[in-house]
Amino acid sequence: MGLISSTQAVPETSAVPQHVAIIMDGNGRWATRRHLPRTAGHAKGVQAVRRVVEGCGRLGVRYLTLFAFSSENWRRPAEEVSLLMRLFVQALEREVDKLDGQGVRLRVVGDLTPFEPRLRDLIEQAQARTAHNDRLHLSICANYGGRWDVLQATRRMLAENPQLAQHPDGIDEATLSRYLSMAWAPEPDLFIRTGGEQRISNYLIWQLAYTELYFTDRYWPDFGAAELEAAFEWYRTRERRFGRTSAQLGKR
Ligand code: IPE
Ligand code: IPE
Ligand code: MG
């Protein structure tokens, strides 16, 4: 499913993005502005996740991918990291029933080995519990890094096909992309970053090759259905050329 590479063939596009990838940024600044601890912003951010999952389901998005914790976020103060882990556990304990009821298939993407066994068990249970769903594919990137993804893909590809090391010409984009951690999803159509920064922060670096990039100053805890719809509206005005000219698209 979804293995058409945007650099190998021109993918089909539609008015509503099929795959939306979000960097949920600005929780800390949202809280600091209110003289609250940064952690209050993270707690508030969980509510925004609910709104966006609901909005995407309603608007007909098929894949929603959220950056929750990057491979670089371990550099934060230990208390903040452990609060984030606690929130993650809590969200899995409290939200999975509802997600299942909404037809959401949940997956957690990233290097899960450093997580505590309790968290890993909950992740496994949530994934198994929702595996039969197909309405909205929700992926949470946790201890995820785009470079990690390309590296783990390369390692697994070579481990499973040792002959490729002797014949590297046999490796093409399709070969490698089969081993990326989200190989089951099409490449994102729309990327959204809240919080005002205009950078990728080691998110889905391979998969974002032809994604439309949308940045908003709005902090993540203030993001909701209206902001999501504004991003989709902007997306509708984009001309996705994939290397071709405007005239070739048959417009104007
Ligand atoms: C995003 O908000 C949440 C995570 C990275 C876990 P931040 O915590 O980065 O918020 P700012 O950027 O400091 O405001
Ligand atoms: C990116 O946000 C990661 C997540 C939202 C999980 P950061 O706030 O960590 O990104 P940088 O460090 O400002 O680039
Ligand atoms: Mg940030």
PDB file of C-alpha atoms and ligand atoms in Angstrom:
ATOM      1  CA  MET A   1       0.000   0.000   0.000  1.00  0.00           C
ATOM      2  CA  GLY A   2       1.094   3.514  -0.774  1.00  0.00           C
ATOM      3  CA  LEU A   3       4.464   2.648  -2.192  1.00  0.00           C
ATOM      4  CA  ILE A   4       4.382   5.115  -5.060  1.00  0.00           C
ATOM      5  CA  SER A   5       7.480   7.233  -4.663  1.00  0.00           C
ATOM      6  CA  SER A   6       6.921  10.898  -5.571  1.00  0.00           C
ATOM      7  CA  THR A   7      10.315  11.018  -7.269  1.00  0.00           C
ATOM      8  CA  GLN A   8       9.643   7.897  -9.379  1.00  0.00           C
ATOM      9  CA  ALA A   9       6.076   8.499 -10.488  1.00  0.00           C
ATOM     10  CA  VAL A  10       3.716  11.435 -10.146  1.00  0.00           C
ATOM     11  CA  PRO A  11       1.305  10.545  -7.356  1.00  0.00           C
ATOM     12  CA  GLU A  12      -2.406  11.191  -7.516  1.00  0.00           C
ATOM     13  CA  THR A  13      -3.519  14.188  -5.509  1.00  0.00           C
ATOM     14  CA  SER A  14      -6.868  15.217  -4.120  1.00  0.00           C
ATOM     15  CA  ALA A  15      -8.485  18.304  -2.588  1.00  0.00           C
ATOM     16  CA  VAL A  16      -8.215  16.837   0.891  1.00  0.00           C
ATOM     17  CA  PRO A  17      -4.710  15.692   1.816  1.00  0.00           C
ATOM     18  CA  GLN A  18      -4.653  11.931   2.245  1.00  0.00           C
ATOM     19  CA  HIS A  19      -1.669  12.007   4.587  1.00  0.00           C
ATOM     20  CA  VAL A  20      -1.048  14.863   7.023  1.00  0.00           C
ATOM     21  CA  ALA A  21       2.177  14.966   9.067  1.00  0.00           C
ATOM     22  CA  ILE A  22       2.368  17.410  11.969  1.00  0.00           C
ATOM     23  CA  ILE A  23       5.129  18.768  14.189  1.00  0.00           C
ATOM     24  CA  MET A  24       3.221  19.689  17.328  1.00  0.00           C
ATOM     25  CA  ASP A  25       5.397  22.540  18.546  1.00  0.00           C
ATOM     26  CA  GLY A  26       4.964  25.411  21.005  1.00  0.00           C
ATOM     27  CA  ASN A  27       3.662  23.659  24.125  1.00  0.00           C
ATOM     28  CA  GLY A  28       6.421  25.094  26.299  1.00  0.00           C
ATOM     29  CA  ARG A  29       6.007  28.660  25.065  1.00  0.00           C
ATOM     30  CA  TRP A  30       2.228  28.425  25.374  1.00  0.00           C
ATOM     31  CA  ALA A  31       2.690  27.619  29.075  1.00  0.00           C
ATOM     32  CA  THR A  32       5.515  30.085  29.749  1.00  0.00           C
ATOM     33  CA  ARG A  33       3.374  32.910  28.372  1.00  0.00           C
ATOM     34  CA  ARG A  34       0.805  32.065  31.006  1.00  0.00           C
ATOM     35  CA  HIS A  35       3.410  31.793  33.772  1.00  0.00           C
ATOM     36  CA  LEU A  36       2.745  28.079  33.962  1.00  0.00           C
ATOM     37  CA  PRO A  37       5.320  25.278  33.999  1.00  0.00           C
ATOM     38  CA  ARG A  38       6.187  23.959  30.523  1.00  0.00           C
ATOM     39  CA  THR A  39       4.620  20.657  31.489  1.00  0.00           C
ATOM     40  CA  ALA A  40       1.195  22.353  31.663  1.00  0.00           C
ATOM     41  CA  GLY A  41       1.600  23.084  27.983  1.00  0.00           C
ATOM     42  CA  HIS A  42       2.259  19.430  27.221  1.00  0.00           C
ATOM     43  CA  ALA A  43      -0.855  18.387  29.152  1.00  0.00           C
ATOM     44  CA  LYS A  44      -2.878  20.941  27.211  1.00  0.00           C
ATOM     45  CA  GLY A  45      -1.330  19.678  23.989  1.00  0.00           C
ATOM     46  CA  VAL A  46      -2.990  16.292  24.485  1.00  0.00           C
ATOM     47  CA  GLN A  47      -6.381  17.981  24.059  1.00  0.00           C
ATOM     48  CA  ALA A  48      -5.243  19.447  20.755  1.00  0.00           C
ATOM     49  CA  VAL A  49      -4.329  15.935  19.616  1.00  0.00           C
ATOM     50  CA  ARG A  50      -7.901  14.829  20.320  1.00  0.00           C
ATOM     51  CA  ARG A  51      -9.321  17.742  18.313  1.00  0.00           C
ATOM     52  CA  VAL A  52      -7.057  17.116  15.354  1.00  0.00           C
ATOM     53  CA  VAL A  53      -7.681  13.364  15.265  1.00  0.00           C
ATOM     54  CA  GLU A  54     -11.391  14.059  15.332  1.00  0.00           C
ATOM     55  CA  GLY A  55     -11.095  16.770  12.656  1.00  0.00           C
ATOM     56  CA  CYS A  56      -9.027  14.597  10.349  1.00  0.00           C
ATOM     57  CA  GLY A  57     -11.497  11.742  10.697  1.00  0.00           C
ATOM     58  CA  ARG A  58     -14.367  14.073   9.850  1.00  0.00           C
ATOM     59  CA  LEU A  59     -12.599  15.693   6.885  1.00  0.00           C
ATOM     60  CA  GLY A  60     -11.650  12.389   5.295  1.00  0.00           C
ATOM     61  CA  VAL A  61      -7.909  12.257   5.920  1.00  0.00           C
ATOM     62  CA  ARG A  62      -6.663   8.655   5.793  1.00  0.00           C
ATOM     63  CA  TYR A  63      -3.250   9.035   7.471  1.00  0.00           C
ATOM     64  CA  LEU A  64      -2.322  11.362  10.305  1.00  0.00           C
ATOM     65  CA  THR A  65       1.231  11.312  11.624  1.00  0.00           C
ATOM     66  CA  LEU A  66       2.151  13.273  14.753  1.00  0.00           C
ATOM     67  CA  PHE A  67       5.644  14.043  16.038  1.00  0.00           C
ATOM     68  CA  ALA A  68       5.408  13.539  19.799  1.00  0.00           C
ATOM     69  CA  PHE A  69       9.018  13.032  20.856  1.00  0.00           C
ATOM     70  CA  SER A  70      12.122  13.349  18.724  1.00  0.00           C
ATOM     71  CA  SER A  71      15.362  11.419  19.056  1.00  0.00           C
ATOM     72  CA  GLU A  72      16.861  14.773  20.106  1.00  0.00           C
ATOM     73  CA  ASN A  73      14.277  15.498  22.812  1.00  0.00           C
ATOM     74  CA  TRP A  74      16.238  13.304  25.276  1.00  0.00           C
ATOM     75  CA  ARG A  75      18.478  16.360  25.604  1.00  0.00           C
ATOM     76  CA  ARG A  76      15.752  18.096  27.628  1.00  0.00           C
ATOM     77  CA  PRO A  77      15.766  18.245  31.433  1.00  0.00           C
ATOM     78  CA  ALA A  78      15.106  14.809  32.943  1.00  0.00           C
ATOM     79  CA  GLU A  79      11.899  15.967  34.670  1.00  0.00           C
ATOM     80  CA  GLU A  80      10.409  17.193  31.415  1.00  0.00           C
ATOM     81  CA  VAL A  81      11.294  13.959  29.649  1.00  0.00           C
ATOM     82  CA  SER A  82       9.720  11.866  32.375  1.00  0.00           C
ATOM     83  CA  LEU A  83       6.572  14.007  32.421  1.00  0.00           C
ATOM     84  CA  LEU A  84       6.267  13.508  28.665  1.00  0.00           C
ATOM     85  CA  MET A  85       6.597   9.753  29.144  1.00  0.00           C
ATOM     86  CA  ARG A  86       3.933   9.815  31.870  1.00  0.00           C
ATOM     87  CA  LEU A  87       1.581  11.738  29.598  1.00  0.00           C
ATOM     88  CA  PHE A  88       2.190   9.218  26.866  1.00  0.00           C
ATOM     89  CA  VAL A  89       1.326   6.325  29.198  1.00  0.00           C
ATOM     90  CA  GLN A  90      -1.764   8.170  30.431  1.00  0.00           C
ATOM     91  CA  ALA A  91      -2.964   8.942  26.932  1.00  0.00           C
ATOM     92  CA  LEU A  92      -2.590   5.302  25.921  1.00  0.00           C
ATOM     93  CA  GLU A  93      -4.492   4.166  29.010  1.00  0.00           C
ATOM     94  CA  ARG A  94      -7.315   6.644  28.530  1.00  0.00           C
ATOM     95  CA  GLU A  95      -7.766   7.187  24.822  1.00  0.00           C
ATOM     96  CA  VAL A  96      -7.473   3.827  23.112  1.00  0.00           C
ATOM     97  CA  ASP A  97     -11.134   2.809  23.636  1.00  0.00           C
ATOM     98  CA  LYS A  98     -12.319   6.001  22.065  1.00  0.00           C
ATOM     99  CA  LEU A  99      -9.858   5.775  19.175  1.00  0.00           C
ATOM    100  CA  ASP A 100     -10.991   2.228  18.525  1.00  0.00           C
ATOM    101  CA  GLY A 101     -14.616   3.399  18.509  1.00  0.00           C
ATOM    102  CA  GLN A 102     -13.706   6.077  15.951  1.00  0.00           C
ATOM    103  CA  GLY A 103     -12.189   3.498  13.608  1.00  0.00           C
ATOM    104  CA  VAL A 104      -8.652   4.706  14.223  1.00  0.00           C
ATOM    105  CA  ARG A 105      -5.716   2.391  13.722  1.00  0.00           C
ATOM    106  CA  LEU A 106      -2.916   3.478  16.030  1.00  0.00           C
ATOM    107  CA  ARG A 107       0.752   2.835  15.462  1.00  0.00           C
ATOM    108  CA  VAL A 108       3.776   4.161  17.306  1.00  0.00           C
ATOM    109  CA  VAL A 109       6.767   4.770  15.072  1.00  0.00           C
ATOM    110  CA  GLY A 110      10.358   5.192  16.205  1.00  0.00           C
ATOM    111  CA  ASP A 111      13.044   3.398  18.167  1.00  0.00           C
ATOM    112  CA  LEU A 112      11.057   2.068  21.107  1.00  0.00           C
ATOM    113  CA  THR A 113      13.934   0.181  22.762  1.00  0.00           C
ATOM    114  CA  PRO A 114      14.793   2.880  25.350  1.00  0.00           C
ATOM    115  CA  PHE A 115      11.196   3.114  26.617  1.00  0.00           C
ATOM    116  CA  GLU A 116      10.142   1.501  29.871  1.00  0.00           C
ATOM    117  CA  PRO A 117       8.563  -1.957  29.604  1.00  0.00           C
ATOM    118  CA  ARG A 118       5.214  -0.623  30.861  1.00  0.00           C
ATOM    119  CA  LEU A 119       5.062   1.931  28.040  1.00  0.00           C
ATOM    120  CA  ARG A 120       6.138  -0.621  25.463  1.00  0.00           C
ATOM    121  CA  ASP A 121       3.439  -3.038  26.632  1.00  0.00           C
ATOM    122  CA  LEU A 122       0.782  -0.354  26.371  1.00  0.00           C
ATOM    123  CA  ILE A 123       1.964   0.525  22.872  1.00  0.00           C
ATOM    124  CA  GLU A 124       1.778  -3.102  21.809  1.00  0.00           C
ATOM    125  CA  GLN A 125      -1.689  -3.540  23.306  1.00  0.00           C
ATOM    126  CA  ALA A 126      -2.987  -0.355  21.682  1.00  0.00           C
ATOM    127  CA  GLN A 127      -1.607  -1.385  18.295  1.00  0.00           C
ATOM    128  CA  ALA A 128      -3.090  -4.878  18.553  1.00  0.00           C
ATOM    129  CA  ARG A 129      -6.402  -3.562  19.831  1.00  0.00           C
ATOM    130  CA  THR A 130      -6.856  -1.156  16.887  1.00  0.00           C
ATOM    131  CA  ALA A 131      -5.195  -3.249  14.169  1.00  0.00           C
ATOM    132  CA  HIS A 132      -8.541  -4.068  12.535  1.00  0.00           C
ATOM    133  CA  ASN A 133      -9.388  -0.380  11.967  1.00  0.00           C
ATOM    134  CA  ASP A 134      -8.963   1.312   8.615  1.00  0.00           C
ATOM    135  CA  ARG A 135     -10.778   4.644   8.763  1.00  0.00           C
ATOM    136  CA  LEU A 136      -7.885   6.793   9.980  1.00  0.00           C
ATOM    137  CA  HIS A 137      -4.317   5.570  10.351  1.00  0.00           C
ATOM    138  CA  LEU A 138      -2.864   7.514  13.258  1.00  0.00           C
ATOM    139  CA  SER A 139       0.882   7.246  13.765  1.00  0.00           C
ATOM    140  CA  ILE A 140       2.649   8.721  16.750  1.00  0.00           C
ATOM    141  CA  CYS A 141       6.356   9.322  16.179  1.00  0.00           C
ATOM    142  CA  ALA A 142       8.124   8.691  19.470  1.00  0.00           C
ATOM    143  CA  ASN A 143      11.892   8.644  19.816  1.00  0.00           C
ATOM    144  CA  TYR A 144      11.721   9.125  16.072  1.00  0.00           C
ATOM    145  CA  GLY A 145      14.344  10.758  13.898  1.00  0.00           C
ATOM    146  CA  GLY A 146      14.420  10.924  10.116  1.00  0.00           C
ATOM    147  CA  ARG A 147      18.085   9.975   9.988  1.00  0.00           C
ATOM    148  CA  TRP A 148      17.487   7.067  12.343  1.00  0.00           C
ATOM    149  CA  ASP A 149      14.741   5.940   9.973  1.00  0.00           C
ATOM    150  CA  VAL A 150      16.977   5.964   6.888  1.00  0.00           C
ATOM    151  CA  LEU A 151      19.731   4.182   8.811  1.00  0.00           C
ATOM    152  CA  GLN A 152      17.500   1.498  10.292  1.00  0.00           C
ATOM    153  CA  ALA A 153      16.017   0.930   6.838  1.00  0.00           C
ATOM    154  CA  THR A 154      19.477   0.547   5.288  1.00  0.00           C
ATOM    155  CA  ARG A 155      20.577  -1.858   8.004  1.00  0.00           C
ATOM    156  CA  ARG A 156      17.471  -4.031   7.763  1.00  0.00           C
ATOM    157  CA  MET A 157      17.582  -4.025   3.971  1.00  0.00           C
ATOM    158  CA  LEU A 158      21.177  -5.293   3.982  1.00  0.00           C
ATOM    159  CA  ALA A 159      20.583  -7.764   6.810  1.00  0.00           C
ATOM    160  CA  GLU A 160      17.704  -9.327   4.889  1.00  0.00           C
ATOM    161  CA  ASN A 161      19.416  -9.099   1.474  1.00  0.00           C
ATOM    162  CA  PRO A 162      23.157  -9.522   2.105  1.00  0.00           C
ATOM    163  CA  GLN A 163      23.775  -9.939  -1.641  1.00  0.00           C
ATOM    164  CA  LEU A 164      22.886  -6.264  -2.143  1.00  0.00           C
ATOM    165  CA  ALA A 165      26.141  -5.250  -0.452  1.00  0.00           C
ATOM    166  CA  GLN A 166      28.000  -6.943  -3.330  1.00  0.00           C
ATOM    167  CA  HIS A 167      25.674  -5.430  -5.946  1.00  0.00           C
ATOM    168  CA  PRO A 168      24.776  -1.942  -4.687  1.00  0.00           C
ATOM    169  CA  ASP A 169      23.477  -0.978  -8.155  1.00  0.00           C
ATOM    170  CA  GLY A 170      20.543  -3.211  -7.366  1.00  0.00           C
ATOM    171  CA  ILE A 171      19.403  -0.822  -4.660  1.00  0.00           C
ATOM    172  CA  ASP A 172      16.863   1.707  -5.840  1.00  0.00           C
ATOM    173  CA  GLU A 173      14.457   4.032  -4.047  1.00  0.00           C
ATOM    174  CA  ALA A 174      11.727   1.444  -3.978  1.00  0.00           C
ATOM    175  CA  THR A 175      14.059  -1.147  -2.451  1.00  0.00           C
ATOM    176  CA  LEU A 176      15.085   1.112   0.396  1.00  0.00           C
ATOM    177  CA  SER A 177      11.714   2.701   1.024  1.00  0.00           C
ATOM    178  CA  ARG A 178      10.178  -0.702   1.713  1.00  0.00           C
ATOM    179  CA  TYR A 179      12.200  -0.742   4.926  1.00  0.00           C
ATOM    180  CA  LEU A 180      11.349   2.740   6.147  1.00  0.00           C
ATOM    181  CA  SER A 181       9.347   2.737   9.340  1.00  0.00           C
ATOM    182  CA  MET A 182       6.172   3.982   7.638  1.00  0.00           C
ATOM    183  CA  ALA A 183       6.417   1.932   4.452  1.00  0.00           C
ATOM    184  CA  TRP A 184       2.703   1.137   4.633  1.00  0.00           C
ATOM    185  CA  ALA A 185       1.682   4.800   4.212  1.00  0.00           C
ATOM    186  CA  PRO A 186       1.836   7.052   1.163  1.00  0.00           C
ATOM    187  CA  GLU A 187       4.205  10.011   1.453  1.00  0.00           C
ATOM    188  CA  PRO A 188       2.674  12.965   3.329  1.00  0.00           C
ATOM    189  CA  ASP A 189       0.746  15.451   1.163  1.00  0.00           C
ATOM    190  CA  LEU A 190       0.679  18.157   3.806  1.00  0.00           C
ATOM    191  CA  PHE A 191       3.142  18.967   6.582  1.00  0.00           C
ATOM    192  CA  ILE A 192       2.034  21.300   9.354  1.00  0.00           C
ATOM    193  CA  ARG A 193       4.326  22.837  11.962  1.00  0.00           C
ATOM    194  CA  THR A 194       2.826  24.926  14.742  1.00  0.00           C
ATOM    195  CA  GLY A 195       4.753  27.235  17.060  1.00  0.00           C
ATOM    196  CA  GLY A 196       6.353  29.523  14.477  1.00  0.00           C
ATOM    197  CA  GLU A 197       9.594  27.696  13.703  1.00  0.00           C
ATOM    198  CA  GLN A 198      10.246  26.941  10.052  1.00  0.00           C
ATOM    199  CA  ARG A 199      12.344  23.821  10.183  1.00  0.00           C
ATOM    200  CA  ILE A 200      12.004  20.070   9.795  1.00  0.00           C
ATOM    201  CA  SER A 201      13.817  19.100  13.035  1.00  0.00           C
ATOM    202  CA  ASN A 202      14.813  15.666  11.717  1.00  0.00           C
ATOM    203  CA  TYR A 203      11.214  14.626  11.060  1.00  0.00           C
ATOM    204  CA  LEU A 204      10.325  12.389   8.074  1.00  0.00           C
ATOM    205  CA  ILE A 205      13.256  13.610   5.981  1.00  0.00           C
ATOM    206  CA  TRP A 206      12.974  10.990   3.225  1.00  0.00           C
ATOM    207  CA  GLN A 207       9.189  11.024   3.025  1.00  0.00           C
ATOM    208  CA  LEU A 208       8.811  14.826   2.898  1.00  0.00           C
ATOM    209  CA  ALA A 209      10.582  15.143  -0.476  1.00  0.00           C
ATOM    210  CA  TYR A 210       7.484  16.563  -2.245  1.00  0.00           C
ATOM    211  CA  THR A 211       5.238  17.421   0.668  1.00  0.00           C
ATOM    212  CA  GLU A 212       3.582  20.855   0.860  1.00  0.00           C
ATOM    213  CA  LEU A 213       4.966  22.662   3.915  1.00  0.00           C
ATOM    214  CA  TYR A 214       2.648  24.781   6.075  1.00  0.00           C
ATOM    215  CA  PHE A 215       3.873  26.803   9.040  1.00  0.00           C
ATOM    216  CA  THR A 216       1.740  28.630  11.563  1.00  0.00           C
ATOM    217  CA  ASP A 217       2.651  30.804  14.552  1.00  0.00           C
ATOM    218  CA  ARG A 218      -0.215  29.294  16.541  1.00  0.00           C
ATOM    219  CA  TYR A 219       1.037  27.256  19.513  1.00  0.00           C
ATOM    220  CA  TRP A 220       0.029  23.601  19.488  1.00  0.00           C
ATOM    221  CA  PRO A 221      -2.314  23.814  22.530  1.00  0.00           C
ATOM    222  CA  ASP A 222      -4.297  26.475  20.619  1.00  0.00           C
ATOM    223  CA  PHE A 223      -4.581  24.406  17.461  1.00  0.00           C
ATOM    224  CA  GLY A 224      -7.991  22.949  16.636  1.00  0.00           C
ATOM    225  CA  ALA A 225     -10.518  22.219  13.913  1.00  0.00           C
ATOM    226  CA  ALA A 226     -10.593  25.793  12.570  1.00  0.00           C
ATOM    227  CA  GLU A 227      -6.788  25.945  12.261  1.00  0.00           C
ATOM    228  CA  LEU A 228      -6.751  22.515  10.625  1.00  0.00           C
ATOM    229  CA  GLU A 229      -9.324  23.657   8.109  1.00  0.00           C
ATOM    230  CA  ALA A 230      -7.305  26.808   7.386  1.00  0.00           C
ATOM    231  CA  ALA A 231      -4.283  24.632   6.621  1.00  0.00           C
ATOM    232  CA  PHE A 232      -6.371  22.454   4.314  1.00  0.00           C
ATOM    233  CA  GLU A 233      -7.711  25.563   2.587  1.00  0.00           C
ATOM    234  CA  TRP A 234      -4.141  26.714   1.946  1.00  0.00           C
ATOM    235  CA  TYR A 235      -3.272  23.217   0.710  1.00  0.00           C
ATOM    236  CA  ARG A 236      -6.092  23.372  -1.847  1.00  0.00           C
ATOM    237  CA  THR A 237      -4.494  26.463  -3.401  1.00  0.00           C
ATOM    238  CA  ARG A 238      -1.130  24.753  -3.970  1.00  0.00           C
ATOM    239  CA  GLU A 239      -0.158  23.620  -7.439  1.00  0.00           C
ATOM    240  CA  ARG A 240       1.641  20.333  -6.934  1.00  0.00           C
ATOM    241  CA  ARG A 241       3.891  20.163  -9.965  1.00  0.00           C
ATOM    242  CA  PHE A 242       6.302  17.382  -8.986  1.00  0.00           C
ATOM    243  CA  GLY A 243       8.898  18.798 -11.358  1.00  0.00           C
ATOM    244  CA  ARG A 244       6.558  19.549 -14.271  1.00  0.00           C
ATOM    245  CA  THR A 245       5.497  22.944 -15.588  1.00  0.00           C
ATOM    246  CA  SER A 246       2.209  24.591 -14.822  1.00  0.00           C
ATOM    247  CA  ALA A 247       1.073  24.182 -18.431  1.00  0.00           C
ATOM    248  CA  GLN A 248       1.612  20.463 -18.264  1.00  0.00           C
ATOM    249  CA  LEU A 249      -0.905  20.223 -15.487  1.00  0.00           C
ATOM    250  CA  GLY A 250      -3.526  21.279 -17.989  1.00  0.00           C
ATOM    251  CA  LYS A 251      -4.351  24.516 -16.248  1.00  0.00           C
ATOM    252  CA  ARG A 252      -4.368  28.002 -17.709  1.00  0.00           C
TER     253      ARG A 252
HETATM  254  C1  IPE B   1       6.497  20.478  21.445  1.00  0.00           C
HETATM  255  O1  IPE B   1       6.494  21.626  22.231  1.00  0.00           O
HETATM  256  C2  IPE B   1       6.367  19.221  22.268  1.00  0.00           C
HETATM  257  C3  IPE B   1       7.577  18.394  22.287  1.00  0.00           C
HETATM  258  C4  IPE B   1       8.677  18.639  21.659  1.00  0.00           C
HETATM  259  C5  IPE B   1       7.503  17.201  23.082  1.00  0.00           C
HETATM  260  P1  IPE B   1       7.824  22.194  22.864  1.00  0.00           P
HETATM  261  O2  IPE B   1       8.005  21.584  24.211  1.00  0.00           O
HETATM  262  O3  IPE B   1       8.951  22.038  21.938  1.00  0.00           O
HETATM  263  O4  IPE B   1       7.429  23.721  23.025  1.00  0.00           O
HETATM  264  P2  IPE B   1       8.387  24.964  22.812  1.00  0.00           P
HETATM  265  O5  IPE B   1       8.944  24.866  21.436  1.00  0.00           O
HETATM  266  O6  IPE B   1       9.440  24.884  23.858  1.00  0.00           O
HETATM  267  O7  IPE B   1       7.483  26.135  22.986  1.00  0.00           O
HETATM  268  C1  IPE B   2      10.259  18.908  17.300  1.00  0.00           C
HETATM  269  O1  IPE B   2      10.061  19.942  18.193  1.00  0.00           O
HETATM  270  C2  IPE B   2       9.880  17.603  17.913  1.00  0.00           C
HETATM  271  C3  IPE B   2       8.508  17.455  18.373  1.00  0.00           C
HETATM  272  C4  IPE B   2       7.507  18.267  18.205  1.00  0.00           C
HETATM  273  C5  IPE B   2       8.246  16.227  19.063  1.00  0.00           C
HETATM  274  P1  IPE B   2      11.265  20.608  18.983  1.00  0.00           P
HETATM  275  O2  IPE B   2      10.693  21.760  19.714  1.00  0.00           O
HETATM  276  O3  IPE B   2      11.974  19.585  19.793  1.00  0.00           O
HETATM  277  O4  IPE B   2      12.218  21.086  17.794  1.00  0.00           O
HETATM  278  P2  IPE B   2      13.474  22.050  17.807  1.00  0.00           P
HETATM  279  O5  IPE B   2      14.463  21.472  18.764  1.00  0.00           O
HETATM  280  O6  IPE B   2      13.006  23.398  18.282  1.00  0.00           O
HETATM  281  O7  IPE B   2      13.949  22.088  16.413  1.00  0.00           O
HETATM  282 MG    MG B   3       9.728  23.243  20.478  1.00  0.00          MG
END
